[in-house]
Coordinates of C-alpha atoms (C1' of nucleotides) in Angstrom, one line a residue:
Chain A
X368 CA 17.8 48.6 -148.4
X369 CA 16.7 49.9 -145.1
X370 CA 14.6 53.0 -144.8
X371 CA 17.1 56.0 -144.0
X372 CA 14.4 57.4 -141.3
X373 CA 14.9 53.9 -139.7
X374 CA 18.2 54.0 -139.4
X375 CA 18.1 57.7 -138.3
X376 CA 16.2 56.6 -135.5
X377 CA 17.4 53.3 -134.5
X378 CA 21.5 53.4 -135.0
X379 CA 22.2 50.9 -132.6
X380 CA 20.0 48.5 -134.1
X381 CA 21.4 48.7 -137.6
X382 CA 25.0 48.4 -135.4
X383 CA 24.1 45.1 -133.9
X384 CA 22.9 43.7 -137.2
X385 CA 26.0 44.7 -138.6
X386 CA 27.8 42.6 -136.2
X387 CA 25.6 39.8 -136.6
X388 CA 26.0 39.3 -139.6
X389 CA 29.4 40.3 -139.5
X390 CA 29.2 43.1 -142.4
X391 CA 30.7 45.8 -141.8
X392 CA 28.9 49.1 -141.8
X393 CA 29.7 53.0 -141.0
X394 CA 26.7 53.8 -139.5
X395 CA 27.9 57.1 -138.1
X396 CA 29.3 58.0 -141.9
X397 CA 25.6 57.4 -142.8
X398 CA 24.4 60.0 -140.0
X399 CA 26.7 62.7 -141.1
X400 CA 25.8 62.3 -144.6
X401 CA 21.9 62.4 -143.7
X402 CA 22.4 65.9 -142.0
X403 CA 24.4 67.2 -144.5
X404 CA 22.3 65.9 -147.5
X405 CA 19.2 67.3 -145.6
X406 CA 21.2 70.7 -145.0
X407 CA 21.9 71.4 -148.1
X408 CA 19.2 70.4 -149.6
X409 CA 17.0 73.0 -147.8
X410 CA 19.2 75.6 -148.9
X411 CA 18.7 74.1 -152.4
X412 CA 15.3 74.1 -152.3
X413 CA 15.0 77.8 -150.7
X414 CA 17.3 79.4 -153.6
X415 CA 15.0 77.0 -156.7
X416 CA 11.8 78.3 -155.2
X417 CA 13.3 82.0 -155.4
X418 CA 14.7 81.5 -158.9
X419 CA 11.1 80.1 -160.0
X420 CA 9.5 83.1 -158.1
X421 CA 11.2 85.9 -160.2
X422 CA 11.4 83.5 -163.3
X423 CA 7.9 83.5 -163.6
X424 CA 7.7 87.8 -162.7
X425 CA 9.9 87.6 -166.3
X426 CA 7.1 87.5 -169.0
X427 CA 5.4 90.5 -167.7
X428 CA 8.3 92.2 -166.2
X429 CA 9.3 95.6 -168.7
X430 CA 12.4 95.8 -170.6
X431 CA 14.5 97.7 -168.0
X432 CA 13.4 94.9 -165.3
X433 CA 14.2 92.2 -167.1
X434 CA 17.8 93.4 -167.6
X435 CA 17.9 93.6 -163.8
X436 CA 16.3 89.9 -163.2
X437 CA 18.6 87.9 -165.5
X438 CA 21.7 89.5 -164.0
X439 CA 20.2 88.3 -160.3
X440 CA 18.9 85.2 -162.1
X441 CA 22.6 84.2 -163.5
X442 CA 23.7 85.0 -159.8
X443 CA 21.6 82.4 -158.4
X444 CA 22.2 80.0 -160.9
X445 CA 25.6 79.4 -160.5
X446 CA 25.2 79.7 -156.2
X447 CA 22.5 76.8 -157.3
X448 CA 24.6 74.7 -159.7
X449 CA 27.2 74.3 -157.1
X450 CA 24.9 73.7 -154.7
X451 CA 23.4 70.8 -156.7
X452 CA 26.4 69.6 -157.8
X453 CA 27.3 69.1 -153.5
X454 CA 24.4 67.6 -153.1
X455 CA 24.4 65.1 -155.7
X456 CA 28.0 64.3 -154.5
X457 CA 26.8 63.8 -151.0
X458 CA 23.8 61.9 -152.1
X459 CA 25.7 58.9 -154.3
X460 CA 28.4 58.4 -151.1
X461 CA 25.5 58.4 -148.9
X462 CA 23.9 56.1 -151.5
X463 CA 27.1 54.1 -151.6
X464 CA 26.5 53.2 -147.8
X465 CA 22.9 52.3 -147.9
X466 CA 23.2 49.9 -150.6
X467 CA 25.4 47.9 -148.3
X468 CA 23.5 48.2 -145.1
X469 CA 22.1 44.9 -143.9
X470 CA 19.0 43.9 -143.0
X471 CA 18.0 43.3 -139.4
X472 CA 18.0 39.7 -138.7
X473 CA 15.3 37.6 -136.8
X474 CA 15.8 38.0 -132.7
X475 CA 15.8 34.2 -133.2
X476 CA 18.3 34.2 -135.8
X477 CA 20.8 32.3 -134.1
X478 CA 24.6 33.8 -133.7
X479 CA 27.5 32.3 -135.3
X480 CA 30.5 32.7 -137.8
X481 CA 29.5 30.3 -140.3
X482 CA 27.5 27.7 -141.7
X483 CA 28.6 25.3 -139.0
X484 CA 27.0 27.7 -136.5
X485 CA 23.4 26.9 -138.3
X486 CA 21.0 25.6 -135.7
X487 CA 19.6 22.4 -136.7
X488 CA 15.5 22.9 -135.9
X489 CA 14.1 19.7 -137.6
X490 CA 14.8 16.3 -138.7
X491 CA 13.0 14.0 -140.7
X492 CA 13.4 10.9 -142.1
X493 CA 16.9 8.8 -141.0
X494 CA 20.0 9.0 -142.6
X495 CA 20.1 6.3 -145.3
X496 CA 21.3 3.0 -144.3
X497 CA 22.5 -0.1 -147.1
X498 CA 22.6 -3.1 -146.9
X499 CA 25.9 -3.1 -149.8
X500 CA 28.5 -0.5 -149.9
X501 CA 26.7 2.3 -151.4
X502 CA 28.4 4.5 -154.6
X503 CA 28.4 8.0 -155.2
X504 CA 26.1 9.2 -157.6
X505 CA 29.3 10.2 -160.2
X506 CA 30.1 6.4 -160.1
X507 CA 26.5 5.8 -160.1
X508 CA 25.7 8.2 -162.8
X509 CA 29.2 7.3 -165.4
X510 CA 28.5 4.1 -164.5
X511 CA 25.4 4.5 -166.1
X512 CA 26.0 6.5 -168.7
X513 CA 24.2 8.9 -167.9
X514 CA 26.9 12.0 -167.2
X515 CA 29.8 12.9 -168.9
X516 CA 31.5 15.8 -167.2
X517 CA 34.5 15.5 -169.7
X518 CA 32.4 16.6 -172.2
X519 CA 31.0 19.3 -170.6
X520 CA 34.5 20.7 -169.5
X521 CA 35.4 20.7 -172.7
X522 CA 32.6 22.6 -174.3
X523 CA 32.1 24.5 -171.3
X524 CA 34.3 24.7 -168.7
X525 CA 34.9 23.1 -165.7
X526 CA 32.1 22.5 -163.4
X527 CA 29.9 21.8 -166.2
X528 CA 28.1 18.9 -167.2
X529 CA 26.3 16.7 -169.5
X530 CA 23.6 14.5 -168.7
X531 CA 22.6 11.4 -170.8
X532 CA 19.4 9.5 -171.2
X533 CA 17.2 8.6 -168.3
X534 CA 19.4 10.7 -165.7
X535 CA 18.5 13.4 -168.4
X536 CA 14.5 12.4 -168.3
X537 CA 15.1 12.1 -164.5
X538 CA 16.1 16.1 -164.1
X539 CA 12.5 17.2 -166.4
X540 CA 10.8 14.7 -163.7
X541 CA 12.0 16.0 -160.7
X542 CA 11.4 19.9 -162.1
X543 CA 7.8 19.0 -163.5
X544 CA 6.9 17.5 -160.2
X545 CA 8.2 20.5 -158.2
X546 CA 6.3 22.7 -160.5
X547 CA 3.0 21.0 -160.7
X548 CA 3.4 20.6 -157.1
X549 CA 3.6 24.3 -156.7
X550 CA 0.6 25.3 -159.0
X551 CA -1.6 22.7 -156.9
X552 CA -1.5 24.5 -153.9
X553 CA -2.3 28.1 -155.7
X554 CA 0.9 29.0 -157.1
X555 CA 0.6 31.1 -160.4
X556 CA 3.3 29.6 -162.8
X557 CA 5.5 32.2 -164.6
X558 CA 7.8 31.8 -167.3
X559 CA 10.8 34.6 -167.0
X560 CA 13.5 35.6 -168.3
X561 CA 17.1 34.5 -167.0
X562 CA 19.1 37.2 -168.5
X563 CA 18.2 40.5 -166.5
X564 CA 19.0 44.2 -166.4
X565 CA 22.4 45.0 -164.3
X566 CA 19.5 47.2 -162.1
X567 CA 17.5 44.2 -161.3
X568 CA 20.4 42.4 -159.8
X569 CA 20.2 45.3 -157.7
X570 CA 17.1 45.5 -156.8
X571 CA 17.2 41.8 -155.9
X572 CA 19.8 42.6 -153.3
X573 CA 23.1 40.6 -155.1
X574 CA 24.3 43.9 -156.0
X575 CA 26.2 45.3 -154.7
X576 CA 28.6 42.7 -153.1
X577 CA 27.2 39.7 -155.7
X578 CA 29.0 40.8 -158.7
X579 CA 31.6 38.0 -158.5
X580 CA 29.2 35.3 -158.3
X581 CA 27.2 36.4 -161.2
X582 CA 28.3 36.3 -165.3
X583 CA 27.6 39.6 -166.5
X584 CA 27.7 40.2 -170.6
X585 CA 30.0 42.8 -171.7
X586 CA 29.7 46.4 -172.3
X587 CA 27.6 45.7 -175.5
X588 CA 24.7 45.1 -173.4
X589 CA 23.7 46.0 -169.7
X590 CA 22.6 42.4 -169.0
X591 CA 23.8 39.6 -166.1
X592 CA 22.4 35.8 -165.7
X593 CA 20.2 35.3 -162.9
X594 CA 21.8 32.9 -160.1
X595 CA 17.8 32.0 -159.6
X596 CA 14.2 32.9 -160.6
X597 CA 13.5 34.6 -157.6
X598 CA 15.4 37.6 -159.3
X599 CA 13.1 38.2 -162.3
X600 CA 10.1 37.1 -160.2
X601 CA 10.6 39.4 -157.3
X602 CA 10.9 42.1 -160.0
X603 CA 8.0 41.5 -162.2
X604 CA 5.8 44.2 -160.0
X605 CA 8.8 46.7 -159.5
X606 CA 7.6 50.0 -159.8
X607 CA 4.2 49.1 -159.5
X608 CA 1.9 50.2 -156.9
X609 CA -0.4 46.9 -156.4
X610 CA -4.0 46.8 -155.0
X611 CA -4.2 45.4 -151.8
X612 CA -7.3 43.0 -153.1
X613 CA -4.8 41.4 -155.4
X614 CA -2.4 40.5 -152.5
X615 CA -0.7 38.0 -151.6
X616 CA 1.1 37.3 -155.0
X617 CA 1.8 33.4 -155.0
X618 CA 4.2 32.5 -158.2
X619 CA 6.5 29.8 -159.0
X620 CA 9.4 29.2 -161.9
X621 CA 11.1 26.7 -163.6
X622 CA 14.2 28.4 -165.1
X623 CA 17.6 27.6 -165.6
X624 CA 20.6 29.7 -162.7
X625 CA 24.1 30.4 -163.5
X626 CA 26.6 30.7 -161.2
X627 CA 30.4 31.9 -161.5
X628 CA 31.1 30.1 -158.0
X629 CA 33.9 32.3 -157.7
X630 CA 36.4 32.2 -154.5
X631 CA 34.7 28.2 -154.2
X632 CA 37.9 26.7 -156.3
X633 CA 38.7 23.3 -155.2
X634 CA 35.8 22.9 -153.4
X635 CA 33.0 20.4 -154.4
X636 CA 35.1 20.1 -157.8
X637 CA 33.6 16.3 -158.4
X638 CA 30.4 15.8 -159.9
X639 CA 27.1 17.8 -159.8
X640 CA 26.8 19.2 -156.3
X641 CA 28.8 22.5 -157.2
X642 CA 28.3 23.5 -161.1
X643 CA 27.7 26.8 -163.2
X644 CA 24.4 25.9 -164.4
X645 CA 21.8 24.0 -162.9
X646 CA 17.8 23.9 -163.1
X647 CA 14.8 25.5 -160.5
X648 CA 11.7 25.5 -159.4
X649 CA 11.6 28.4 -157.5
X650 CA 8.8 29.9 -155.6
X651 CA 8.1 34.0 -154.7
X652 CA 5.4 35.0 -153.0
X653 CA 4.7 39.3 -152.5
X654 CA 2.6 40.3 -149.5
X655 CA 1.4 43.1 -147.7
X656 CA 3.9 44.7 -145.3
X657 CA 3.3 43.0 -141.8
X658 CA 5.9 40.7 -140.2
X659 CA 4.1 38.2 -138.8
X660 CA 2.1 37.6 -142.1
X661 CA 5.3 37.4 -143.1
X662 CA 6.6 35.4 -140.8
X663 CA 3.5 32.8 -141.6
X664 CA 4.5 33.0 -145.1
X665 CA 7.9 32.1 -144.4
X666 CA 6.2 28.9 -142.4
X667 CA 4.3 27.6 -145.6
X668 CA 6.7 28.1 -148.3
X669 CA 9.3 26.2 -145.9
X670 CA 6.5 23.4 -145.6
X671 CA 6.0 23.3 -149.6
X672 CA 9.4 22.2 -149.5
X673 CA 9.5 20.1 -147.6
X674 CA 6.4 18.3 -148.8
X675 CA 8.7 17.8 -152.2
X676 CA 11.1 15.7 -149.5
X677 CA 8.4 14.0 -147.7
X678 CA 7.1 13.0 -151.0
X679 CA 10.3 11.7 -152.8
X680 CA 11.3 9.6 -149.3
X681 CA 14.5 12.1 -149.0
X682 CA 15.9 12.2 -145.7
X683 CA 16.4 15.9 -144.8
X684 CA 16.5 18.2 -141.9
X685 CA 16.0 22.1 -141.9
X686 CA 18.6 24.3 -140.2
X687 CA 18.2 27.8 -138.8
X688 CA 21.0 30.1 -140.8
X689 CA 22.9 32.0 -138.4
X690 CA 24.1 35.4 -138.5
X691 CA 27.5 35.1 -139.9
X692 CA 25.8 32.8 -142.9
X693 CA 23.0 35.3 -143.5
X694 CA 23.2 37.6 -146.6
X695 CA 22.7 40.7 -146.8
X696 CA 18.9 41.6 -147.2
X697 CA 17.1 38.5 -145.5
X698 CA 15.6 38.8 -141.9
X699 CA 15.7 35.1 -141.8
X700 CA 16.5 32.1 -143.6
X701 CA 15.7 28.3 -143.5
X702 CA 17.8 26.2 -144.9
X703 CA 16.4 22.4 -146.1
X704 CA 20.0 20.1 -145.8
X705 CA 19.2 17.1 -147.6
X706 CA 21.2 13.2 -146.5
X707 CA 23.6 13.2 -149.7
X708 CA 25.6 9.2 -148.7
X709 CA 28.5 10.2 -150.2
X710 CA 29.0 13.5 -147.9
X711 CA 28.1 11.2 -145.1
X712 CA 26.3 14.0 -144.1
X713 CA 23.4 16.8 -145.0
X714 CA 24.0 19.0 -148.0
X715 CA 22.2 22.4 -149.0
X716 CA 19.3 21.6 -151.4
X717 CA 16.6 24.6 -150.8
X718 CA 17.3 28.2 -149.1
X719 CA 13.9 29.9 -147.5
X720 CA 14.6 33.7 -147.2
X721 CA 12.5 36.5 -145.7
X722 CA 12.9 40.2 -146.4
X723 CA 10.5 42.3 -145.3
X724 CA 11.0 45.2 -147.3
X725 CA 14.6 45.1 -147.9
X726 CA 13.9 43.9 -151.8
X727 CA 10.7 45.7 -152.3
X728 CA 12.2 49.5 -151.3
X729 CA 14.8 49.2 -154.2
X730 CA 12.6 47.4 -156.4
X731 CA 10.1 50.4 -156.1
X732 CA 7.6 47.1 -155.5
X733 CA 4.2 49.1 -153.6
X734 CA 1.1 48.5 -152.7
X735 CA -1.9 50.3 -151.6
X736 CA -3.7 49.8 -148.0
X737 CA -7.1 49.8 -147.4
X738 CA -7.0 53.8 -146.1
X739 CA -5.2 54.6 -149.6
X740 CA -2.1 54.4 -147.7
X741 CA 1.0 53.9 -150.3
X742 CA 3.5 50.9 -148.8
X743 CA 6.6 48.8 -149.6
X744 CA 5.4 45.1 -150.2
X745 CA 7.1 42.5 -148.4
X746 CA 8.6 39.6 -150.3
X747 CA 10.2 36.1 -149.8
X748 CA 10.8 33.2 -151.5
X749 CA 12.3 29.2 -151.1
X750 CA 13.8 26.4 -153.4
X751 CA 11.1 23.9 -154.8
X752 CA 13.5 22.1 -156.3
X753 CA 17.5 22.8 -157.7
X754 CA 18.2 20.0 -159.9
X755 CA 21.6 19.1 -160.1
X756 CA 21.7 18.6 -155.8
X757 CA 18.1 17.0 -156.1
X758 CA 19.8 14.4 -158.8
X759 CA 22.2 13.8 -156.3
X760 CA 20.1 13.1 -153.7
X761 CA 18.4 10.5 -155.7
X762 CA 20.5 8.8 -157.1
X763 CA 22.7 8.2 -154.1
X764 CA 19.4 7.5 -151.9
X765 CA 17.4 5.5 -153.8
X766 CA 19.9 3.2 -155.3
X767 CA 19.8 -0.4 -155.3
X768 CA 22.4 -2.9 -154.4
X769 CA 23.0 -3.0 -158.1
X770 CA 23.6 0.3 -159.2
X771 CA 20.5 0.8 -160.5
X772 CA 18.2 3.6 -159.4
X773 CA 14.5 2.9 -158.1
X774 CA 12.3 5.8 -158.6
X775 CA 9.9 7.6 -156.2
X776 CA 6.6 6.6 -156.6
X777 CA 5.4 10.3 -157.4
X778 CA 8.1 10.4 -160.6
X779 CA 6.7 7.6 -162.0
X780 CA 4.0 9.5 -163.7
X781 CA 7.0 12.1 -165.9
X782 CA 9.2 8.2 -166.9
X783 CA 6.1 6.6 -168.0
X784 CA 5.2 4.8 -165.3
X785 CA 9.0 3.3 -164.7
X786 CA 9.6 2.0 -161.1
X787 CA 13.1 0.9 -161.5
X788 CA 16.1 3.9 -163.9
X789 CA 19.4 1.8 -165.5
X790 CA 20.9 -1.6 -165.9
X791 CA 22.5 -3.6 -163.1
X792 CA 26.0 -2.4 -163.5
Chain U
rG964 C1' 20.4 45.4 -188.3
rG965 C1' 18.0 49.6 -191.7
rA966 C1' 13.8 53.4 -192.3
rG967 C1' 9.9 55.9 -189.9
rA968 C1' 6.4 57.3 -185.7
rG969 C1' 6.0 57.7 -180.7
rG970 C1' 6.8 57.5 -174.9
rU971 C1' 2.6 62.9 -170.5
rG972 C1' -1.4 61.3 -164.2
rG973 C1' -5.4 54.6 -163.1
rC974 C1' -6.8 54.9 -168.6
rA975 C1' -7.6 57.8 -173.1
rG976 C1' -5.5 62.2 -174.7
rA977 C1' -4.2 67.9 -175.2
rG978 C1' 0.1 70.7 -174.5
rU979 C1' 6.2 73.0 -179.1
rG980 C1' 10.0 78.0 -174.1
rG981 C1' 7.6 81.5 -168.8
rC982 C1' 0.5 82.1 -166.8
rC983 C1' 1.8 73.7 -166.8
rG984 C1' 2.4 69.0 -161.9
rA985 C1' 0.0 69.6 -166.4
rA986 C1' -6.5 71.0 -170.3
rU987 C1' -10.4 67.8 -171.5
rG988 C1' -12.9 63.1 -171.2
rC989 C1' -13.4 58.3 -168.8
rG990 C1' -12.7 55.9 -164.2
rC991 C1' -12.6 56.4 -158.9
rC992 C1' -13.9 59.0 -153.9
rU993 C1' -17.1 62.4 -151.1
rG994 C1' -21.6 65.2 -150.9
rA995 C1' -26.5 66.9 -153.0
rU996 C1' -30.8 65.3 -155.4
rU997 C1' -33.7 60.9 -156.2
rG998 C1' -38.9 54.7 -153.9
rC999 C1' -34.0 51.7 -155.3
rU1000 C1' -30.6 51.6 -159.4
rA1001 C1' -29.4 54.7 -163.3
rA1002 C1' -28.9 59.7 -164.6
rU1003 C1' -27.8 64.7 -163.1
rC1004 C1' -25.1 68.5 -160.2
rA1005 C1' -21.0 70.2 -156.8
rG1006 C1' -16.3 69.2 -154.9
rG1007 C1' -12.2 66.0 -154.7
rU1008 C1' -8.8 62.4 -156.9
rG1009 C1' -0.4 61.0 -158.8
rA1010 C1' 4.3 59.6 -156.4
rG1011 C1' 8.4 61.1 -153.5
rU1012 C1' 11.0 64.3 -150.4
rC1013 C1' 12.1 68.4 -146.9
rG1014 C1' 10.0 71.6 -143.4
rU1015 C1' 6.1 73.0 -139.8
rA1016 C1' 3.9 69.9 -135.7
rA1017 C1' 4.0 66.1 -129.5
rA1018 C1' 3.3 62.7 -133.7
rU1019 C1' 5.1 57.6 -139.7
rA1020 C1' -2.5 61.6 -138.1
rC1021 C1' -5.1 65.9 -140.4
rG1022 C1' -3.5 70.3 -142.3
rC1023 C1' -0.2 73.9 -144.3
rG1024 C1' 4.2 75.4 -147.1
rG1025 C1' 8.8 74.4 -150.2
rC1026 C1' 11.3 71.2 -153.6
rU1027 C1' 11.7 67.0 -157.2
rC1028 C1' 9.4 63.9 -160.9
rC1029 C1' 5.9 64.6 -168.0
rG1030 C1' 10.7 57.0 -170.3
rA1031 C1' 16.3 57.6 -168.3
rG1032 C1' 20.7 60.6 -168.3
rG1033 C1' 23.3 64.9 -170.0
rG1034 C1' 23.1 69.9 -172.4
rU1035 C1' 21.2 74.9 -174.2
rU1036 C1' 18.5 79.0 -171.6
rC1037 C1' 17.4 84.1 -166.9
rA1038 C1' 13.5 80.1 -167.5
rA1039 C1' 12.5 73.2 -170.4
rA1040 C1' 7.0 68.4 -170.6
rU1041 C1' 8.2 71.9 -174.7
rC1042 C1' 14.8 73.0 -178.0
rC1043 C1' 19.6 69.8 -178.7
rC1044 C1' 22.5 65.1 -177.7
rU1045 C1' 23.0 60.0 -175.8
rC1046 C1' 20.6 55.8 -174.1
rC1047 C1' 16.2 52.6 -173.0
rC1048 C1' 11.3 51.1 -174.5
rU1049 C1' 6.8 50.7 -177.7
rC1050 C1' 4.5 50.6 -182.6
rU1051 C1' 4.8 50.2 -188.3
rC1052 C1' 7.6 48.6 -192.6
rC1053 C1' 12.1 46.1 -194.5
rG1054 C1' 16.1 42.6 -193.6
rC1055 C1' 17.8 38.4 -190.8
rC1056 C1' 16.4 34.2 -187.9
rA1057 C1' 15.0 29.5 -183.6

RNA sequence: GGAGAGGUGGCAGAGUGGCCGAAUGCGCCUGAUUGCUAAUCAGGUGAGUCGUAAAUACGCGGCUCCGAGGGUUCAAAUCCCUCCCUCUCCGCCA
């Protein structure tokens, strides 16, 4: 959510986001709904402060008085109740707008459509090359034994999965690497849950506009599965005012994300690169608000990232998420596109967002400056490590001519020292 | 799930219809005093919003907020209803 003084005083600015990011947005709705709110209000807030005036004359006031002050009193409540009653309409449609105002990207957010308009900033590592025709990793994995996505149809849909043995050791590897490799450089691990209040999807930014991509309970219980950590993380501090000494907040989560995947039907439909439920390390990190510390955050989380790759020998490079692919709340958002063989190309394995205060204003998520100063945190977070695309990446990277799978040296340590995963098939 | 007790400012804790945005204590800030510290004394100390103003500064003024939302009343922290949360006991249970 964007400050309503901001967009006040810089209309055009929350215009040319709008057509950035190509969301539409009724800026001049939002305008006439200020004034009007703000109208009313101060007639509101005149005719309350007259009420309590002679309300409070009432306990002294003499029998023949009071007669007089209720009739005037009754008067003005109704004159008030209808005046509320305007101004709470006013308020939830203006409400309704603001909750679907975007953020202002990055001036260096590149413009485009779509994800095929991301700017490619970085590449490291080359594409993998074999010296055999290489498999996918379903072939690889089934092959194996290792996956069974029959089975996991069956119990739970398509799109869901099973995975077997050392594929199954592999995934706790890969996530207790990520997450050790987090808390090393300072991050304070958090354990949280996945199944959140409706209002903290909210808060977070998916809602509005992210209902059809999340799996809500029904009306028994006000409750929705996260699509990712950063959702209870972000709002473990909402509401709170922090002290500044105790910023930045650093944290990192494993948890388990659900995803409905709505509107993607036929798309990705074999194996694990597009599924319901997947594993992540996820980190957060809550700072003061002050873009360029922001913007140097956004610099280091992306590098913990990518220090994951550089350490599992994954080929990657990190694109620059244009307009048209930007969400909502983010400013900006890096993108780490790892070499997947069997895409012959780069698939999405991390997403490195930056806010500002877009998150932190709903979330009620303040702190305190050193004058005493009350303001909204800023807040961002990036992928450590999503399992089911970081299996893929693995498995169809590091095979061998065999079929079997030879693990990164910095696994090792979670498979008990194993070098080599599987039998030559 | 059943029974009971509660949710008030940074914390503790008063307040059962108007004089309560809220006693008191602790904490914190400023000042006074004092070799230093401690102690003592005086004053101050919630968040938000609207207005005033050259100003997102200081100040001044209005309004909102006593878990959330509704209701009763001329008037609600206080009475009623619903929900959420915490604690105690019982039941169930990984």
């Amino acid at each position: 959510m964007l400050d309503l003084k901001f967009i006040r005083a810089e209309p055009d600015a929350v215009r040319a986001a709008a057509a950035k990011k190509r969301i539409p947005c009724d800026v001049d709705r939002i305008l006439e709904l200020d004034v009007e709110v703000r109208a009313r209000g101060q007639r509101f807030d005149e005719l309350r402060a007259e009420q309590k005036a002679t309300g409070k004359a009432m306990g002294k006031a003499s029998p023949q008085e009071r007669e007089r002050i209720i009739a005037q009193q009754t008067e003005l409540k109704a004159e008030l109740k209808v005046l509320e009653d305007e101004v709470a309409a006013l308020k939830a449609e203006l409400q309704g707008h603001l909750d679907r105002v975007p953020n202002i990207p990055a001036d260096d957010v590149p413009d485009g459509v779509d994800d095929s308009d991301n700017v490619e900033i970085k590449r490291v590592g080359e594409p993998t090359s074999f010296a055999f025709e290489p498999r996918d990793h379903v072939t690889l994995a089934e092959g194996q034994g290792w996956l069974d996505t029959i089975a996991g149809a069956r119990i739970a849909g398509s799109r869901n999965y099973i995975l077997k043995g050392d594929l199954s050791l592999l995934e706790g590897a890969v996530m207790r690497f990520a997450l050790e490799h987090m808390v090393e450089r300072g991050f304070t691990p958090l354990s949280v849950p996945t199944l959140v209040r409706t209002e903290v999807m909210y808060g977070t930014g998916y809602f509005p506009g992210g209902e059809d991509q999340a799996y809500r309970c029904d009306e028994r219980d006000d409750l929705c599965l996260v699509g990712t950590a950063e959702v209870p993380v972000t709002a473990l501090h909402a509401e709170e005012i922090l002290p500044l000494d105790q910023l930045p907040r650093r944290y990192v989560a494993l948890s388990s994300c659900y995803r409905r995947e709505a509107g993607a039907a036929g798309r990705d439909t074999r194996g694990l690169y597009r599924v319901h439920q997947f594993q992540k390390v996820e980190q957060v990190v809550i700072d003061i608000a002050d873009a360029q510390r922001s913007i140097e955050h956004h610099q280091a989380i992306l590098q913990n990232a990518e220090a994951v790759m550089i350490a599992l020998g994954l080929p990657y490079r990190v694109v620059n998420v244009c307009g048209g692919d930007l969400g909502q709340p983010q400013v900006q958002k890096f993108d780490i596109e790892t070499w997947m063989p069997s895409r012959e190309g780069y698939g999405e394995t991390h997403s490195a967002s930056r806010f500002h205060d877009f998150q932190a204003r709903r979330l009620m998520l303040r702190y305190r400056d050193g004058e005493g100063k009350v303001h909204f945190c800023h807040t961002l977070n990036n992928t450590v490590a999503a399992s089911t695309r970081m299996l893929i990446a693995l498995l169809e990277n590091c095979q061998l001519a065999d079929g079997r799978i030879a693990v990164p040296e910095p696994l090792r340590p979670y498979l008990r020292g194993r070098a080599v995963l599987g039998q030559p098939l």
